[in-house]
């Protein structure tokens, strides 16, 4: 058996299948303005990652994160 699919969809093979959380309706009721057009939370979790091809000879730039205080 051979499975062929686009590179953009390959990540779906490695994700765990999970059932919808019972918290979703509660969150939608408590924070109604957060969800665009009344869609339930979690719609964006199955989006393909963004792939960026570097030009030949280019090196990725490392940008350090600003320090976060322990109190946060």
Backbone as XML, in Angstrom:
<?xml version="1.0"?>
<chain id="A" units="angstrom">
  <residue number="1" name="UNK">
    <atom name="N" x="0.845" y="-1.163" z="0.000"/>
    <atom name="CA" x="0.000" y="0.000" z="0.000"/>
    <atom name="C" x="0.899" y="1.237" z="0.000"/>
  </residue>
  <residue number="2" name="UNK">
    <atom name="N" x="0.576" y="2.191" z="-0.841"/>
    <atom name="CA" x="1.334" y="3.432" z="-0.935"/>
    <atom name="C" x="0.395" y="4.594" z="-0.669"/>
  </residue>
  <residue number="3" name="UNK">
    <atom name="N" x="0.860" y="5.494" z="0.164"/>
    <atom name="CA" x="0.098" y="6.701" z="0.475"/>
    <atom name="C" x="0.861" y="7.888" z="-0.071"/>
  </residue>
  <residue number="4" name="UNK">
    <atom name="N" x="0.236" y="8.643" z="-0.935"/>
    <atom name="CA" x="0.889" y="9.841" z="-1.458"/>
    <atom name="C" x="0.019" y="11.049" z="-1.145"/>
  </residue>
  <residue number="5" name="UNK">
    <atom name="N" x="0.681" y="12.100" z="-0.679"/>
    <atom name="CA" x="-0.032" y="13.326" z="-0.350"/>
    <atom name="C" x="0.921" y="14.499" z="-0.448"/>
  </residue>
  <residue number="6" name="UNK">
    <atom name="N" x="0.352" y="15.689" z="-0.434"/>
    <atom name="CA" x="1.153" y="16.905" z="-0.547"/>
    <atom name="C" x="1.975" y="17.108" z="0.723"/>
  </residue>
  <residue number="7" name="UNK">
    <atom name="N" x="3.126" y="17.749" z="0.580"/>
    <atom name="CA" x="3.993" y="18.019" z="1.721"/>
    <atom name="C" x="3.258" y="18.833" z="2.781"/>
  </residue>
  <residue number="8" name="UNK">
    <atom name="N" x="2.381" y="19.734" z="2.344"/>
    <atom name="CA" x="1.645" y="20.581" z="3.277"/>
    <atom name="C" x="0.699" y="19.774" z="4.159"/>
  </residue>
  <residue number="9" name="UNK">
    <atom name="N" x="0.322" y="18.580" z="3.742"/>
    <atom name="CA" x="-0.620" y="17.760" z="4.495"/>
    <atom name="C" x="0.064" y="16.649" z="5.294"/>
  </residue>
  <residue number="10" name="UNK">
    <atom name="N" x="1.375" y="16.484" z="5.129"/>
    <atom name="CA" x="2.092" y="15.388" z="5.774"/>
    <atom name="C" x="2.035" y="15.471" z="7.299"/>
  </residue>
  <residue number="11" name="UNK">
    <atom name="N" x="2.013" y="16.664" z="7.842"/>
    <atom name="CA" x="1.999" y="16.838" z="9.298"/>
    <atom name="C" x="0.789" y="16.172" z="9.947"/>
  </residue>
  <residue number="12" name="UNK">
    <atom name="N" x="-0.309" y="16.025" z="9.191"/>
    <atom name="CA" x="-1.514" y="15.416" z="9.758"/>
    <atom name="C" x="-1.293" y="13.950" z="10.130"/>
  </residue>
  <residue number="13" name="UNK">
    <atom name="N" x="-0.327" y="13.300" z="9.492"/>
    <atom name="CA" x="-0.042" y="11.906" z="9.801"/>
    <atom name="C" x="0.539" y="11.740" z="11.200"/>
  </residue>
  <residue number="14" name="UNK">
    <atom name="N" x="1.158" y="12.788" z="11.731"/>
    <atom name="CA" x="1.853" y="12.699" z="13.008"/>
    <atom name="C" x="1.070" y="13.296" z="14.170"/>
  </residue>
  <residue number="15" name="UNK">
    <atom name="N" x="-0.125" y="13.800" z="13.928"/>
    <atom name="CA" x="-0.923" y="14.379" z="15.007"/>
    <atom name="C" x="-1.837" y="13.323" z="15.608"/>
  </residue>
  <residue number="16" name="UNK">
    <atom name="N" x="-2.128" y="13.490" z="16.864"/>
    <atom name="CA" x="-3.040" y="12.572" z="17.542"/>
    <atom name="C" x="-4.470" y="12.997" z="17.272"/>
  </residue>
  <residue number="17" name="UNK">
    <atom name="N" x="-5.323" y="12.033" z="17.068"/>
    <atom name="CA" x="-6.734" y="12.323" z="16.879"/>
    <atom name="C" x="-7.369" y="12.466" z="18.251"/>
  </residue>
  <residue number="18" name="UNK">
    <atom name="N" x="-8.011" y="13.597" z="18.503"/>
    <atom name="CA" x="-8.656" y="13.802" z="19.795"/>
    <atom name="C" x="-10.085" y="14.258" z="19.581"/>
  </residue>
  <residue number="19" name="UNK">
    <atom name="N" x="-10.932" y="13.911" z="20.522"/>
    <atom name="CA" x="-12.326" y="14.318" z="20.442"/>
    <atom name="C" x="-12.456" y="15.750" z="20.931"/>
  </residue>
  <residue number="20" name="UNK">
    <atom name="N" x="-13.525" y="16.416" z="20.512"/>
    <atom name="CA" x="-13.756" y="17.797" z="20.925"/>
    <atom name="C" x="-13.908" y="17.872" z="22.437"/>
  </residue>
  <residue number="21" name="UNK">
    <atom name="N" x="-13.345" y="18.901" z="22.999"/>
    <atom name="CA" x="-13.397" y="19.096" z="24.442"/>
    <atom name="C" x="-14.771" y="19.576" z="24.869"/>
  </residue>
  <residue number="22" name="UNK">
    <atom name="N" x="-15.164" y="19.188" z="26.085"/>
    <atom name="CA" x="-16.448" y="19.653" z="26.607"/>
    <atom name="C" x="-16.370" y="21.105" z="27.050"/>
  </residue>
  <residue number="23" name="UNK">
    <atom name="N" x="-15.165" y="21.668" z="27.112"/>
    <atom name="CA" x="-15.003" y="23.070" z="27.502"/>
    <atom name="C" x="-15.381" y="24.030" z="26.383"/>
  </residue>
  <residue number="24" name="UNK">
    <atom name="N" x="-15.367" y="23.581" z="25.138"/>
    <atom name="CA" x="-15.600" y="24.484" z="24.016"/>
    <atom name="C" x="-16.916" y="25.245" z="24.115"/>
  </residue>
  <residue number="25" name="UNK">
    <atom name="N" x="-18.059" y="24.613" z="24.376"/>
    <atom name="CA" x="-19.302" y="25.388" z="24.484"/>
    <atom name="C" x="-19.270" y="26.384" z="25.645"/>
  </residue>
  <residue number="26" name="UNK">
    <atom name="N" x="-18.638" y="25.985" z="26.760"/>
    <atom name="CA" x="-18.542" y="26.883" z="27.906"/>
    <atom name="C" x="-17.689" y="28.103" z="27.573"/>
  </residue>
  <residue number="27" name="UNK">
    <atom name="N" x="-16.570" y="27.883" z="26.898"/>
    <atom name="CA" x="-15.703" y="28.999" z="26.526"/>
    <atom name="C" x="-16.393" y="29.926" z="25.538"/>
  </residue>
  <residue number="28" name="UNK">
    <atom name="N" x="-17.137" y="29.352" z="24.609"/>
    <atom name="CA" x="-17.831" y="30.166" z="23.617"/>
    <atom name="C" x="-18.893" y="31.048" z="24.275"/>
  </residue>
  <residue number="29" name="UNK">
    <atom name="N" x="-19.548" y="30.527" z="25.302"/>
    <atom name="CA" x="-20.557" y="31.318" z="26.013"/>
    <atom name="C" x="-19.914" y="32.408" z="26.865"/>
  </residue>
  <residue number="30" name="UNK">
    <atom name="N" x="-18.802" y="32.071" z="27.527"/>
    <atom name="CA" x="-18.169" y="33.022" z="28.438"/>
    <atom name="C" x="-17.430" y="34.133" z="27.695"/>
  </residue>
  <residue number="31" name="UNK">
    <atom name="N" x="-16.831" y="33.817" z="26.552"/>
    <atom name="CA" x="-16.070" y="34.790" z="25.773"/>
    <atom name="C" x="-16.597" y="34.824" z="24.340"/>
  </residue>
  <residue number="32" name="UNK">
    <atom name="N" x="-17.796" y="35.354" z="24.111"/>
    <atom name="CA" x="-18.408" y="35.276" z="22.782"/>
    <atom name="C" x="-17.700" y="36.108" z="21.716"/>
  </residue>
  <residue number="33" name="UNK">
    <atom name="N" x="-17.006" y="37.169" z="22.094"/>
    <atom name="CA" x="-16.380" y="38.033" z="21.093"/>
    <atom name="C" x="-15.030" y="37.512" z="20.614"/>
  </residue>
  <residue number="34" name="UNK">
    <atom name="N" x="-14.523" y="36.456" z="21.249"/>
    <atom name="CA" x="-13.224" y="35.913" z="20.857"/>
    <atom name="C" x="-13.324" y="35.081" z="19.586"/>
  </residue>
  <residue number="35" name="UNK">
    <atom name="N" x="-14.409" y="34.348" z="19.422"/>
    <atom name="CA" x="-14.541" y="33.415" z="18.310"/>
    <atom name="C" x="-15.129" y="34.130" z="17.098"/>
  </residue>
  <residue number="36" name="UNK">
    <atom name="N" x="-14.412" y="34.095" z="16.016"/>
    <atom name="CA" x="-14.832" y="34.766" z="14.795"/>
    <atom name="C" x="-16.068" y="34.086" z="14.222"/>
  </residue>
  <residue number="37" name="UNK">
    <atom name="N" x="-17.075" y="34.853" z="13.902"/>
    <atom name="CA" x="-18.294" y="34.385" z="13.242"/>
    <atom name="C" x="-18.961" y="33.217" z="13.970"/>
  </residue>
  <residue number="38" name="UNK">
    <atom name="N" x="-18.799" y="33.135" z="15.272"/>
    <atom name="CA" x="-19.471" y="32.101" z="16.038"/>
    <atom name="C" x="-18.899" y="30.705" z="15.882"/>
  </residue>
  <residue number="39" name="UNK">
    <atom name="N" x="-17.732" y="30.577" z="15.251"/>
    <atom name="CA" x="-17.129" y="29.250" z="15.098"/>
    <atom name="C" x="-16.585" y="28.776" z="16.437"/>
  </residue>
  <residue number="40" name="UNK">
    <atom name="N" x="-16.612" y="27.497" z="16.692"/>
    <atom name="CA" x="-16.077" y="26.988" z="17.955"/>
    <atom name="C" x="-14.557" y="27.104" z="17.997"/>
  </residue>
  <residue number="41" name="UNK">
    <atom name="N" x="-13.973" y="27.124" z="19.192"/>
    <atom name="CA" x="-12.518" y="27.184" z="19.288"/>
    <atom name="C" x="-11.896" y="25.906" z="18.736"/>
  </residue>
  <residue number="42" name="UNK">
    <atom name="N" x="-10.669" y="26.009" z="18.304"/>
    <atom name="CA" x="-9.960" y="24.843" z="17.822"/>
    <atom name="C" x="-9.987" y="24.686" z="16.320"/>
  </residue>
  <residue number="43" name="UNK">
    <atom name="N" x="-10.618" y="25.592" z="15.588"/>
    <atom name="CA" x="-10.658" y="25.447" z="14.135"/>
    <atom name="C" x="-9.285" y="25.639" z="13.506"/>
  </residue>
  <residue number="44" name="UNK">
    <atom name="N" x="-8.433" y="26.442" z="14.134"/>
    <atom name="CA" x="-7.124" y="26.719" z="13.555"/>
    <atom name="C" x="-6.068" y="25.703" z="13.969"/>
  </residue>
  <residue number="45" name="UNK">
    <atom name="N" x="-6.405" y="24.747" z="14.814"/>
    <atom name="CA" x="-5.382" y="23.832" z="15.306"/>
    <atom name="C" x="-4.918" y="22.837" z="14.248"/>
  </residue>
  <residue number="46" name="UNK">
    <atom name="N" x="-5.690" y="22.606" z="13.206"/>
    <atom name="CA" x="-5.303" y="21.654" z="12.172"/>
    <atom name="C" x="-4.781" y="22.338" z="10.915"/>
  </residue>
  <residue number="47" name="UNK">
    <atom name="N" x="-4.184" y="23.503" z="11.064"/>
    <atom name="CA" x="-3.629" y="24.206" z="9.920"/>
    <atom name="C" x="-2.215" y="23.710" z="9.651"/>
  </residue>
  <residue number="48" name="UNK">
    <atom name="N" x="-1.863" y="23.648" z="8.401"/>
    <atom name="CA" x="-0.524" y="23.210" z="8.024"/>
    <atom name="C" x="0.506" y="24.245" z="8.464"/>
  </residue>
  <residue number="49" name="UNK">
    <atom name="N" x="1.693" y="23.808" z="8.896"/>
    <atom name="CA" x="2.728" y="24.765" z="9.272"/>
    <atom name="C" x="3.220" y="25.533" z="8.055"/>
  </residue>
  <residue number="50" name="UNK">
    <atom name="N" x="3.726" y="26.720" z="8.299"/>
    <atom name="CA" x="4.254" y="27.556" z="7.226"/>
    <atom name="C" x="5.670" y="27.083" z="6.913"/>
  </residue>
  <residue number="51" name="UNK">
    <atom name="N" x="5.928" y="26.739" z="5.670"/>
    <atom name="CA" x="7.250" y="26.299" z="5.244"/>
    <atom name="C" x="7.933" y="27.431" z="4.492"/>
  </residue>
  <residue number="52" name="UNK">
    <atom name="N" x="9.142" y="27.767" z="4.918"/>
    <atom name="CA" x="9.885" y="28.858" z="4.287"/>
    <atom name="C" x="11.181" y="28.284" z="3.743"/>
  </residue>
  <residue number="53" name="UNK">
    <atom name="N" x="11.376" y="28.416" z="2.445"/>
    <atom name="CA" x="12.611" y="27.957" z="1.818"/>
    <atom name="C" x="13.619" y="29.096" z="1.811"/>
  </residue>
  <residue number="54" name="UNK">
    <atom name="N" x="14.837" y="28.809" z="2.305"/>
    <atom name="CA" x="15.886" y="29.818" z="2.305"/>
    <atom name="C" x="16.590" y="29.823" z="0.958"/>
  </residue>
  <residue number="55" name="UNK">
    <atom name="N" x="17.074" y="30.983" z="0.598"/>
    <atom name="CA" x="17.855" y="31.085" z="-0.629"/>
    <atom name="C" x="19.182" y="30.364" z="-0.420"/>
  </residue>
  <residue number="56" name="UNK">
    <atom name="N" x="19.795" y="29.872" z="-1.493"/>
    <atom name="CA" x="21.078" y="29.176" z="-1.348"/>
    <atom name="C" x="22.111" y="30.078" z="-0.671"/>
  </residue>
  <residue number="57" name="UNK">
    <atom name="N" x="22.783" y="29.542" z="0.341"/>
    <atom name="CA" x="23.814" y="30.292" z="1.053"/>
    <atom name="C" x="23.283" y="31.151" z="2.186"/>
  </residue>
  <residue number="58" name="UNK">
    <atom name="N" x="21.984" y="31.280" z="2.320"/>
    <atom name="CA" x="21.411" y="32.114" z="3.384"/>
    <atom name="C" x="21.395" y="31.337" z="4.697"/>
  </residue>
  <residue number="59" name="UNK">
    <atom name="N" x="21.539" y="32.054" z="5.792"/>
    <atom name="CA" x="21.493" y="31.468" z="7.124"/>
    <atom name="C" x="20.295" y="32.042" z="7.872"/>
  </residue>
  <residue number="60" name="UNK">
    <atom name="N" x="19.563" y="31.223" z="8.616"/>
    <atom name="CA" x="18.447" y="31.763" z="9.396"/>
    <atom name="C" x="18.961" y="32.719" z="10.467"/>
  </residue>
  <residue number="61" name="UNK">
    <atom name="N" x="18.199" y="33.761" z="10.731"/>
    <atom name="CA" x="18.585" y="34.767" z="11.713"/>
    <atom name="C" x="18.044" y="34.349" z="13.071"/>
  </residue>
  <residue number="62" name="UNK">
    <atom name="N" x="18.899" y="34.392" z="14.088"/>
    <atom name="CA" x="18.464" y="34.060" z="15.444"/>
    <atom name="C" x="18.149" y="35.359" z="16.171"/>
  </residue>
  <residue number="63" name="UNK">
    <atom name="N" x="16.910" y="35.478" z="16.622"/>
    <atom name="CA" x="16.495" y="36.646" z="17.387"/>
    <atom name="C" x="16.159" y="36.157" z="18.790"/>
  </residue>
  <residue number="64" name="UNK">
    <atom name="N" x="16.902" y="36.640" z="19.771"/>
    <atom name="CA" x="16.679" y="36.217" z="21.147"/>
    <atom name="C" x="15.393" y="36.813" z="21.692"/>
  </residue>
  <residue number="65" name="UNK">
    <atom name="N" x="14.737" y="36.046" z="22.548"/>
    <atom name="CA" x="13.522" y="36.532" z="23.185"/>
    <atom name="C" x="13.915" y="37.415" z="24.354"/>
  </residue>
  <residue number="66" name="UNK">
    <atom name="N" x="13.119" y="38.446" z="24.585"/>
    <atom name="CA" x="13.404" y="39.309" z="25.727"/>
    <atom name="C" x="13.183" y="38.516" z="27.009"/>
  </residue>
  <residue number="67" name="UNK">
    <atom name="N" x="13.924" y="38.850" z="28.084"/>
    <atom name="CA" x="13.786" y="38.077" z="29.320"/>
    <atom name="C" x="12.409" y="38.256" z="29.956"/>
  </residue>
  <residue number="68" name="UNK">
    <atom name="N" x="11.880" y="37.171" z="30.479"/>
    <atom name="CA" x="10.580" y="37.201" z="31.151"/>
    <atom name="C" x="10.832" y="37.068" z="32.652"/>
  </residue>
  <residue number="69" name="UNK">
    <atom name="N" x="10.308" y="37.997" z="33.456"/>
    <atom name="CA" x="10.538" y="37.904" z="34.899"/>
    <atom name="C" x="9.857" y="36.671" z="35.498"/>
  </residue>
  <residue number="70" name="UNK">
    <atom name="N" x="10.430" y="36.138" z="36.577"/>
    <atom name="CA" x="9.882" y="34.949" z="37.220"/>
    <atom name="C" x="8.486" y="35.187" z="37.771"/>
  </residue>
  <residue number="71" name="UNK">
    <atom name="N" x="8.148" y="36.428" z="38.108"/>
    <atom name="CA" x="6.842" y="36.742" z="38.668"/>
    <atom name="C" x="5.725" y="36.531" z="37.655"/>
  </residue>
  <residue number="72" name="UNK">
    <atom name="N" x="6.070" y="36.517" z="36.376"/>
    <atom name="CA" x="5.053" y="36.371" z="35.333"/>
    <atom name="C" x="4.591" y="34.992" z="35.311"/>
  </residue>
</chain>
